[in-house]
Coordinates of N, CA and C and ligand atoms in Angstrom, one line a residue:
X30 N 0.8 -1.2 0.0 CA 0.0 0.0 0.0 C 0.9 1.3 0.0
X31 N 1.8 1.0 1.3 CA 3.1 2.5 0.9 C 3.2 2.4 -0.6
X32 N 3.8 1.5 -1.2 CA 4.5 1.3 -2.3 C 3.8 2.1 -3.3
X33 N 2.1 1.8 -3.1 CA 1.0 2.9 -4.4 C 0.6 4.1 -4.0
X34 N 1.3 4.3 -2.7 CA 1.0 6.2 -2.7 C 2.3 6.7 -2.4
X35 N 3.3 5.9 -2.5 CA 5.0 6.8 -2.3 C 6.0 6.4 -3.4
X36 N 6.7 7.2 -4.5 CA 7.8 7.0 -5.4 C 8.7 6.8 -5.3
X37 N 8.8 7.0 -3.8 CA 10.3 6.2 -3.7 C 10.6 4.9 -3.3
X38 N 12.1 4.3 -2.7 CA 12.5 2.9 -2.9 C 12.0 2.6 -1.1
X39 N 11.3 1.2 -1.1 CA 10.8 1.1 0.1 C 11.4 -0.7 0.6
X40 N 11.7 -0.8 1.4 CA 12.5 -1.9 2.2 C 11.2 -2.9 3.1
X41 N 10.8 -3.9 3.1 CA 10.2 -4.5 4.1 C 10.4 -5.4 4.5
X42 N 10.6 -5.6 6.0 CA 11.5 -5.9 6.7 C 10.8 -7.2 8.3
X43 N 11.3 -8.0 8.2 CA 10.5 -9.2 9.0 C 11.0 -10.1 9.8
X44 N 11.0 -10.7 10.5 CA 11.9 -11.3 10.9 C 12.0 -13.1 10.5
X45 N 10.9 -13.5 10.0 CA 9.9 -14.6 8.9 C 10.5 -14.6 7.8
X46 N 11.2 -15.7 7.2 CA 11.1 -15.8 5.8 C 10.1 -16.0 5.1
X47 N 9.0 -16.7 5.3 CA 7.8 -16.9 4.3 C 7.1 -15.5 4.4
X48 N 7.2 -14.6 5.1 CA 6.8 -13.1 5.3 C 7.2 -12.7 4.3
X49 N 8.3 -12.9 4.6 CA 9.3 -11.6 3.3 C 9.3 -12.1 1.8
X50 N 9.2 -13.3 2.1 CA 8.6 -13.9 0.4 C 7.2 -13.7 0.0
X51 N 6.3 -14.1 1.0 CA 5.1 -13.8 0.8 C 5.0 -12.1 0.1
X52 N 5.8 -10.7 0.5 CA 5.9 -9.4 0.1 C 6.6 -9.4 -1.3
X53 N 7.8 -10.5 -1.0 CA 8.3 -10.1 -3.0 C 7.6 -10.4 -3.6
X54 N 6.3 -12.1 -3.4 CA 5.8 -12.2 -4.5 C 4.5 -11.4 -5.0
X55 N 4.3 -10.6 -3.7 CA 3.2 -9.7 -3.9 C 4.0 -8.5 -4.8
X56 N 4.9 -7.9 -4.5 CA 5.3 -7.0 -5.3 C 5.6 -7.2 -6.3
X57 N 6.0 -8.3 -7.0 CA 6.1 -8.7 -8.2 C 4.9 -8.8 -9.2
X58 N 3.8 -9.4 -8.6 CA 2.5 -9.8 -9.4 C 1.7 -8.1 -9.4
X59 N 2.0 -6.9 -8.4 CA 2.1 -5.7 -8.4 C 2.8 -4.8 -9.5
X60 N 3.4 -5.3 -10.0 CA 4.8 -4.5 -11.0 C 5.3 -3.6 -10.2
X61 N 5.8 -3.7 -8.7 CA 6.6 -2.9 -7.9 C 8.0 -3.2 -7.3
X62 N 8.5 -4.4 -8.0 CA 9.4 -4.9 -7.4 C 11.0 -4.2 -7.4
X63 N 10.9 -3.6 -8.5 CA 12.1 -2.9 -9.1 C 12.4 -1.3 -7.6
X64 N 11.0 -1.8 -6.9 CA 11.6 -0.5 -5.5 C 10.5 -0.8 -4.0
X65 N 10.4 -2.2 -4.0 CA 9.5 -2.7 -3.1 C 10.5 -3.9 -3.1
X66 N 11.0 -4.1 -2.2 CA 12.1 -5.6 -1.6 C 12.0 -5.6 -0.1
X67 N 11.7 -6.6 0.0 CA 11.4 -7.7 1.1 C 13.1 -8.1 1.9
X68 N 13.6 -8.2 3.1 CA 14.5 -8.2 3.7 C 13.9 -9.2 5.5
X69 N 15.1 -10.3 5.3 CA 14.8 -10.8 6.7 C 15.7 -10.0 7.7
X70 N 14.9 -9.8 8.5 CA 16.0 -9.0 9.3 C 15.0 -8.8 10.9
X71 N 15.8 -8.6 11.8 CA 15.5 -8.0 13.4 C 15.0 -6.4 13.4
X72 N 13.8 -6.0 14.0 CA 14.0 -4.6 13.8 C 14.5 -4.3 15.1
X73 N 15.3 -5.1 16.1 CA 16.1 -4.7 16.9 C 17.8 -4.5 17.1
X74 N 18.0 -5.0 15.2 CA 18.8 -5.1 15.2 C 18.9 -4.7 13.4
X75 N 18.6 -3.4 12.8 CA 18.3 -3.0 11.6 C 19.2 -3.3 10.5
X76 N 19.3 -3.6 9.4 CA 21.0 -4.2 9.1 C 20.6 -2.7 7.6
X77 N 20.4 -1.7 8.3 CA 20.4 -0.4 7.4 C 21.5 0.7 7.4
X78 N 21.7 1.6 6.6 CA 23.0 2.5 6.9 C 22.3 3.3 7.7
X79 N 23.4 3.9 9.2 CA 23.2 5.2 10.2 C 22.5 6.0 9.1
X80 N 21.7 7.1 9.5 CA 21.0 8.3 8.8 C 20.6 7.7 7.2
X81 N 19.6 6.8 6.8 CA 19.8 6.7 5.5 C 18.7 6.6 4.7
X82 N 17.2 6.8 6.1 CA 16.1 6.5 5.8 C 15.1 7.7 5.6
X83 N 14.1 7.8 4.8 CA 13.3 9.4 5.3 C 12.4 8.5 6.0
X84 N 11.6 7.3 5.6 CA 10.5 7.2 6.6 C 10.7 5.8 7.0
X85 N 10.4 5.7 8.5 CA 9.8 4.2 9.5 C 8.9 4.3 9.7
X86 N 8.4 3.3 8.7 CA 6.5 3.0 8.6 C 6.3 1.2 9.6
X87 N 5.7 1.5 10.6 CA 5.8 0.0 11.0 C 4.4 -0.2 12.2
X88 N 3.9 -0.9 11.9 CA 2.6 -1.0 12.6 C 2.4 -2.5 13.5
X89 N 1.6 -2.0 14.4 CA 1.5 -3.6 14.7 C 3.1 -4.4 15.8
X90 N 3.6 -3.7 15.0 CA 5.4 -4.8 15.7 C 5.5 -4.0 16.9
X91 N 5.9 -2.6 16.8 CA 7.1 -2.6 17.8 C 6.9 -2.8 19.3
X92 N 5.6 -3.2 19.8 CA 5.2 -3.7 21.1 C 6.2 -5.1 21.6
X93 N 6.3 -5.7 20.2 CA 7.5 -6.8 20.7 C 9.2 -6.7 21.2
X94 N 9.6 -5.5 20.9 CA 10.3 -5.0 21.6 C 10.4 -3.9 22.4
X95 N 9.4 -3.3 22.7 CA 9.4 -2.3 23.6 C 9.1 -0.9 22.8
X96 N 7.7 -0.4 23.0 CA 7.9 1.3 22.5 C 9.3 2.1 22.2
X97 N 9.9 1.8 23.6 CA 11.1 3.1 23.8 C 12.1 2.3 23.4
X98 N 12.3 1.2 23.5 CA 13.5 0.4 22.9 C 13.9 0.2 21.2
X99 N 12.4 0.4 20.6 CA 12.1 0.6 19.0 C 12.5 1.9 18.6
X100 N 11.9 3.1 19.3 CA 11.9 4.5 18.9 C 13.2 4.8 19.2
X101 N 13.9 4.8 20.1 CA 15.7 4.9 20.3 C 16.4 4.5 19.4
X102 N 16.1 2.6 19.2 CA 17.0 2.0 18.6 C 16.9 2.7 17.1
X103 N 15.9 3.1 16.6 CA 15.3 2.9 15.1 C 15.7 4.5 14.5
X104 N 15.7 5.7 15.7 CA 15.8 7.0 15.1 C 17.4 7.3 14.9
X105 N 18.8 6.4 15.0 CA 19.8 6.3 14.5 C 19.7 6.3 12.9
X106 N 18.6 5.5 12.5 CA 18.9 5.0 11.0 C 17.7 6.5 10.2
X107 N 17.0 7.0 10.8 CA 16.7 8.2 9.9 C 17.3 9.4 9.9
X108 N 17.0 9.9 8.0 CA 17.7 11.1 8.1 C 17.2 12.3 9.2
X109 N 17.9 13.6 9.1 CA 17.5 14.6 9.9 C 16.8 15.1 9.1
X110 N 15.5 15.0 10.3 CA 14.1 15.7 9.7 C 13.5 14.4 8.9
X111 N 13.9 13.0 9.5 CA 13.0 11.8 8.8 C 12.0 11.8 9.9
X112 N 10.7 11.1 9.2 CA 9.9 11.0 9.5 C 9.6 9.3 10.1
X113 N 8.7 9.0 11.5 CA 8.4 7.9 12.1 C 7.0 8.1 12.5
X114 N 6.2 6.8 11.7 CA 5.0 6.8 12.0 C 4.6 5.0 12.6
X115 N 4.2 5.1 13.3 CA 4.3 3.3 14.2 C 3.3 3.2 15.0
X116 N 2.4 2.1 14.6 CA 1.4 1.9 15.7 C 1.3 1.2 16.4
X117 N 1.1 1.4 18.0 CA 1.1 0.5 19.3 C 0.1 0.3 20.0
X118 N -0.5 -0.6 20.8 CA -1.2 -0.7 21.5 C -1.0 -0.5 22.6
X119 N -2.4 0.9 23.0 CA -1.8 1.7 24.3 C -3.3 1.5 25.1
X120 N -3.8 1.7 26.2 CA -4.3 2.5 27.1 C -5.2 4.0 26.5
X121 N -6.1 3.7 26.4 CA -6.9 5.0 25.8 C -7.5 5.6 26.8
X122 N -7.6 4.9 28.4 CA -8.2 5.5 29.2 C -7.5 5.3 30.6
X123 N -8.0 5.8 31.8 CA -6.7 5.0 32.6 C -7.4 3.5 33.9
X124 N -8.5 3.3 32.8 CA -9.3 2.2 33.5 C -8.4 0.8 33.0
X125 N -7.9 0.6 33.8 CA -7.2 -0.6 32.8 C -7.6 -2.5 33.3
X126 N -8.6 -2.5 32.5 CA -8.7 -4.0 33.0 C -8.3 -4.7 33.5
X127 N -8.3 -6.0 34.7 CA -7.7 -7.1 34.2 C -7.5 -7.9 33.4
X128 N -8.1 -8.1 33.0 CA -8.6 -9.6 31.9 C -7.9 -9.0 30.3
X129 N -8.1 -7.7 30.5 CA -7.3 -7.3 29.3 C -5.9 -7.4 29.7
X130 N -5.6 -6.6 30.7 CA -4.3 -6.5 31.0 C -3.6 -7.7 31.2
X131 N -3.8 -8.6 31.2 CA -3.4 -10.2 31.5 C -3.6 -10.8 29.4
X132 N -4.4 -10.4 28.9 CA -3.8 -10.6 27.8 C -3.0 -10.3 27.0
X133 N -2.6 -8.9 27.4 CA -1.6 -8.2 26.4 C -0.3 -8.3 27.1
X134 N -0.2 -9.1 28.4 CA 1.3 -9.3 29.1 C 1.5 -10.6 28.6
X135 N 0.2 -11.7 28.8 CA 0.6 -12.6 28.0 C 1.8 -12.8 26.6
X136 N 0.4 -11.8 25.7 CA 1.0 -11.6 24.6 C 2.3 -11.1 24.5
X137 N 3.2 -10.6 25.4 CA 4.5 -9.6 25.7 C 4.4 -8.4 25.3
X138 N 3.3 -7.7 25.6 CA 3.5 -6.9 25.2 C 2.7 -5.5 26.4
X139 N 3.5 -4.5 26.8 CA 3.6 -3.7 27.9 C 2.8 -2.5 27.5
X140 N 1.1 -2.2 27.8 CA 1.0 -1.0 27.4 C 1.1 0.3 27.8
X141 N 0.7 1.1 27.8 CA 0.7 2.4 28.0 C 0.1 3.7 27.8
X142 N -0.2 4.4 28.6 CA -1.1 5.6 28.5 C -0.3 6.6 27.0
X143 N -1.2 6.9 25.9 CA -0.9 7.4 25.0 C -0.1 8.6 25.4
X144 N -0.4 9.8 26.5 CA 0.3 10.8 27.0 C 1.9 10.5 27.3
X145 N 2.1 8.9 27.8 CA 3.2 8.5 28.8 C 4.0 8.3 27.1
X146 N 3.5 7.7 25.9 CA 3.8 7.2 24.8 C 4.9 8.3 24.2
X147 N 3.7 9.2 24.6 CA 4.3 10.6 23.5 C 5.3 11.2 24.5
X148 N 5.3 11.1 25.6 CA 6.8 11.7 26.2 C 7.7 10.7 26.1
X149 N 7.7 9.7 26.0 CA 8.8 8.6 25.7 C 9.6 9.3 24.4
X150 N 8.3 9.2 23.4 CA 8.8 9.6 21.7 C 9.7 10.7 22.4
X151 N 9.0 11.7 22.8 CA 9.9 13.1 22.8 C 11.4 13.1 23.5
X152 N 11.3 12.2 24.9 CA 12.6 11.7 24.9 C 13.5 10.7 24.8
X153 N 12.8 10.4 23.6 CA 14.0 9.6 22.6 C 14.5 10.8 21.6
X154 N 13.9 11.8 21.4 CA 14.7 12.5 20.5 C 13.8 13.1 19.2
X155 N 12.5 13.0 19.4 CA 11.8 13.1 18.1 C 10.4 14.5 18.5
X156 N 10.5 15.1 17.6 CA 9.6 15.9 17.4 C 7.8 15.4 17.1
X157 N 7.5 15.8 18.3 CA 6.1 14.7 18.5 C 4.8 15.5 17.5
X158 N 4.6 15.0 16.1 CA 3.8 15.6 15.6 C 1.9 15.2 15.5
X159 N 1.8 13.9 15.6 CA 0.5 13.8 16.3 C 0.1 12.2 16.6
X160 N -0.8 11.8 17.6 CA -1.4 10.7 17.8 C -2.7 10.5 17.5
X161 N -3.3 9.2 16.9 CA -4.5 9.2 17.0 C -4.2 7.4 17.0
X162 N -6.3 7.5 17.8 CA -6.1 5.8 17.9 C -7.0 5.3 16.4
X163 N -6.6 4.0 16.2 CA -7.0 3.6 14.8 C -8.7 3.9 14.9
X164 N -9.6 3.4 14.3 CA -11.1 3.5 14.6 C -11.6 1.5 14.7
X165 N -12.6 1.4 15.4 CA -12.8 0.4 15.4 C -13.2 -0.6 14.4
X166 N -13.2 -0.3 13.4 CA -13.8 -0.6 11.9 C -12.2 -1.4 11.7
X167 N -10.9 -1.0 12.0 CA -9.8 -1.8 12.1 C -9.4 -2.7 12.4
X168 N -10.2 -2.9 13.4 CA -10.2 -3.9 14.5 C -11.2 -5.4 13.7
X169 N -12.6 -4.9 13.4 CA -13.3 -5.2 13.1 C -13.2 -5.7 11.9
X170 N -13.7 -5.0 10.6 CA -14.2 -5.1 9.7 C -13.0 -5.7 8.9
X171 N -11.6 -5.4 9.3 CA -10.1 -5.2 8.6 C -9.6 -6.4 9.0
X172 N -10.0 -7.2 10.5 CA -9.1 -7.7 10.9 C -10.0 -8.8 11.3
X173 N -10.4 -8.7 12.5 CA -11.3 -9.9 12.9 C -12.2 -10.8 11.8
X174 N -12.6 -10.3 11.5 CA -13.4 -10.7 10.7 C -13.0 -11.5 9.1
X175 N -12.1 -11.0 8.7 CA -11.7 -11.5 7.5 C -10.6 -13.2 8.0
X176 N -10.3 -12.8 9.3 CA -9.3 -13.8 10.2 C -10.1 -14.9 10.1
X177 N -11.2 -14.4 10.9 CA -12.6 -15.7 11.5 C -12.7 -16.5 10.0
X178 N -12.7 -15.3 8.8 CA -13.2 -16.3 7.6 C -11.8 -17.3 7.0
X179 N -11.1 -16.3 7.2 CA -9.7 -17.6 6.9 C -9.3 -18.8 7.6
X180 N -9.3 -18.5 8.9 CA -9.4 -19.7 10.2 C -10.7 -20.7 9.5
X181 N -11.8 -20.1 8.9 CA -13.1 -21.2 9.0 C -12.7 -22.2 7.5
X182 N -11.8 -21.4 6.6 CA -11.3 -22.0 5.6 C -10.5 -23.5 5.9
X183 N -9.5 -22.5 6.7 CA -8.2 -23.9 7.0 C -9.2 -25.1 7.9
X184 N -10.0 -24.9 9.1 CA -10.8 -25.4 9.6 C -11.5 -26.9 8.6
X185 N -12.1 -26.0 7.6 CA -12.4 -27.1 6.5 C -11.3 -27.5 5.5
X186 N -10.4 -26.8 5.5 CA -9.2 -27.5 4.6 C -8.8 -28.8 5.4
X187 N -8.1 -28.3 6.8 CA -7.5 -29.6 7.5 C -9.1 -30.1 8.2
X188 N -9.9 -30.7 7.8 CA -10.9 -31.6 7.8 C -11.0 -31.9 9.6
X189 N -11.1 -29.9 10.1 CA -11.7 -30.2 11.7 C -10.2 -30.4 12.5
X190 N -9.0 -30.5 12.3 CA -8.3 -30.3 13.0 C -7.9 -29.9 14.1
X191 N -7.9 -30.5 14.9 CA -7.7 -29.3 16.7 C -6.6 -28.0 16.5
X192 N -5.7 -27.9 16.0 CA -4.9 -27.0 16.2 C -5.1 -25.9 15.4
X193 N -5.9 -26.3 14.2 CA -6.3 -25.1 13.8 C -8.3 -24.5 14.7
X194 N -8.6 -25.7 15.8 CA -10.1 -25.1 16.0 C -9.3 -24.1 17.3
X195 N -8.3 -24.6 18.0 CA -8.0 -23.9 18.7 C -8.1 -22.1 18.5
X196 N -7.4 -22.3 17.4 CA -6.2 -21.2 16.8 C -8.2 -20.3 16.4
X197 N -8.8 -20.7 16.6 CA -9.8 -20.1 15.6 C -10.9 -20.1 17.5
X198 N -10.7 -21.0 18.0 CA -11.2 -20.4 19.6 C -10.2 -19.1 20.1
X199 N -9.3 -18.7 19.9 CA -7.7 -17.9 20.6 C -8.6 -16.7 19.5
X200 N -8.7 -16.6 18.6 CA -9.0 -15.7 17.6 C -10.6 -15.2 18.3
X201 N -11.5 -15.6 18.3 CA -12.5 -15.5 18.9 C -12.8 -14.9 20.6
X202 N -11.7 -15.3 21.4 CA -11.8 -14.6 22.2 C -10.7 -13.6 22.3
X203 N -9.9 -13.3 21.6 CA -9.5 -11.9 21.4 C -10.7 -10.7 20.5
X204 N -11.7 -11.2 19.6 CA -12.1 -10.7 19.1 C -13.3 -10.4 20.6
X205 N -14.0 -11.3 21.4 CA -14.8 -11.0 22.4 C -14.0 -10.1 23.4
X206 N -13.0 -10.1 23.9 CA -12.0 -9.0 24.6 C -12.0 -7.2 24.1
X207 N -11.8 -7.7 23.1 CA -11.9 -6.3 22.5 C -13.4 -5.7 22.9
X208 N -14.6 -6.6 22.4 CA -15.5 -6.1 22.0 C -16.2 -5.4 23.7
X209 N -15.6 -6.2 24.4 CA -15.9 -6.0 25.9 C -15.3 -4.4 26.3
X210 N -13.6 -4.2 25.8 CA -13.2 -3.3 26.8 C -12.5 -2.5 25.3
X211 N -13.2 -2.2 24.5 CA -12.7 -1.5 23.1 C -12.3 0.0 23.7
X212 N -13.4 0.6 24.8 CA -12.9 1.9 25.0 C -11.9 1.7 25.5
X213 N -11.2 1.2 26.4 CA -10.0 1.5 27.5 C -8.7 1.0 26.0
X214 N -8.9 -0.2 25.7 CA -7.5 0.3 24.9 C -7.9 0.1 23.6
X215 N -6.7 0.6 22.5 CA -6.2 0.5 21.2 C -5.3 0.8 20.3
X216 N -4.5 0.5 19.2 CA -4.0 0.6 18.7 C -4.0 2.0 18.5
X217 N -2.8 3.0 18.9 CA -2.4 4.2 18.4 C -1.3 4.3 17.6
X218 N -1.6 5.6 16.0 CA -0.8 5.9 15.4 C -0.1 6.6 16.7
X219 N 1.4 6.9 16.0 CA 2.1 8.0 17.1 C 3.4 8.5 16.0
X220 N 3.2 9.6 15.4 CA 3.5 9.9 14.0 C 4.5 11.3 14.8
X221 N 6.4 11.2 14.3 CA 7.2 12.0 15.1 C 8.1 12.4 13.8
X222 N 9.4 13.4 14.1 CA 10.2 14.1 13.4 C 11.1 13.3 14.1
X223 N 12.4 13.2 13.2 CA 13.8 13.1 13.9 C 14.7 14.5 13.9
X224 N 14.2 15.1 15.0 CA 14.9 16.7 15.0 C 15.9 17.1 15.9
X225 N 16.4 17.9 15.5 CA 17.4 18.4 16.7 C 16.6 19.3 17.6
X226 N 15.4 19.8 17.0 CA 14.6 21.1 18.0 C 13.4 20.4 18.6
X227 N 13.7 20.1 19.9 CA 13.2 18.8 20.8 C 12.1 19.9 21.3
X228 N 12.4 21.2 21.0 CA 11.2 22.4 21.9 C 9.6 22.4 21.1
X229 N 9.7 22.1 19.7 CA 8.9 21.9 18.4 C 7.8 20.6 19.2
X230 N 6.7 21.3 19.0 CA 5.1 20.4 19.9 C 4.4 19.9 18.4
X231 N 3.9 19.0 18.6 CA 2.6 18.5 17.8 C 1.1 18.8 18.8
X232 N 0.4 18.4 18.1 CA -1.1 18.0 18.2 C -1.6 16.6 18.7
X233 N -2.4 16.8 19.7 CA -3.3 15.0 19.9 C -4.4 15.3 19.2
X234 N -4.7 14.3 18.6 CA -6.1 14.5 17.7 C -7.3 13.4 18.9
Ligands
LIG2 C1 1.2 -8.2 14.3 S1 2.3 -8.4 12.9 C2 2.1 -6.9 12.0 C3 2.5 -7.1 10.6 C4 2.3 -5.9 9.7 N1 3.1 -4.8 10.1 C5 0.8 -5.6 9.6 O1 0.4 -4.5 10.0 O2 0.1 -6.4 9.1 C6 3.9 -8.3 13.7 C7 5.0 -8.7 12.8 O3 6.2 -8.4 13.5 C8 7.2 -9.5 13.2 N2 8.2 -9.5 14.3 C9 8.0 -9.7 15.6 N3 9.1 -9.6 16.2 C10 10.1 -9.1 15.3 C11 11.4 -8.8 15.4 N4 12.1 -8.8 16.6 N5 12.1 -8.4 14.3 C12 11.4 -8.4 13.1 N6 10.1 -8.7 13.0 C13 9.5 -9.1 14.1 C14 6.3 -10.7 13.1 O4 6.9 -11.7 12.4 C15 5.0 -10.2 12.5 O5 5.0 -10.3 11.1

């Protein structure tokens, strides 16, 4: 999707081989291949040149290594005045479940009050230009849903399988989780500058 609204050369990056093949062969049957390439790699461990990037587009991931541990590690490799846009799963309110909060530590992953997010960003070094959280239609329409119909596929491929009914019960009650406690948390963009002028404010939307 970057690849059909930006002209320049874009890198995607995974830690999966069948990921990163799964993306060439997409960009190939795309006619985007010649500036769309697929790379196995750590994003804790970037195998890019210091200052070399304008933009870190990365959604979804960097909860697996830590907000502040991603936004530190990662604003070495953009240029000055590159841009970082990355979405995390935060705390939208300061009610914070159990039942939720026990899923997302399960999952490893540590959330956070959106306010607490954007002072992290700011001291890591980045010019905080705005947050917002995704809409529930994301959640929903984008994601659950199209999952439940793929899970119901493999379901009837492997002829009733446990490991895939599981995997399709695990899916189901993350999608019931959500639907329980959608206000308190969700997935926030958190969109920053790599600046030297750390005094420069953004906007919460
Ligand atoms: C929830 S998926 C999000 C994928 C994609 N960004 C999206 O929005 O559909 C998280 C991805 O991060 C990858 N991942 C997890 N830990 C990683 C690491 N340390 N280095 C590189 N990739 C990692 C996983 O393989 C997985 O594809």
């Amino acid at each position: 999707m970057l690849a059909e609204y930006l002209s320049g050369n874009i890198v995607g990056l995974d830690m999966f081989p069948e990921f990163v093949r799964e993306l060439d062969k997409k960009a190939l049957r795309r006619g985007l291949s010649e500036r769309l390439k697929g790379v196995v790699g750590k994003m804790e461990e970037l195998p890019f040149e210091k200052n070399s990037l304008d933009l870190i587009w990365s959604e979804g991931a960097i909860d697996n290594i830590g907000f502040e541990k991603g936004l530190s590690h990662w604003r070495a490799f953009l240029k000055e005045d590159g841009m970082i846009a990355v979405t995390c799963p935060s705390w939208l309110t300061s009610v914070h479940p159990e039942e939720a909060e026990k899923f997302w530590t399960d999952a490893g992953s540590k959330l956070d009050l959106i306010e607490d997010n954007i002072k992290i960003m700011q001291d890591c070094g980045y010019q905080f230009v705005v947050a917002f959280a995704l809409t529930e239609d994301c959640w929903t329409k984008n994601y659950f849903e199209p999952r439940e119909q793929a899970i119901n596929e493999l379901i009837e491929k492997y002829n009733n399988c446990n490991t895939v009914k599981e995997y399709a019960e695990l899916n189901r009650c993350e999608a019931e989780l959500y639907r329980k406690y959608k206000q308190h948390y969700g997935y926030v963009f958190y969109i920053g500058r790599n600046t030297d002028n750390s005094n420069l404010r953004g906007g919460l939307l």
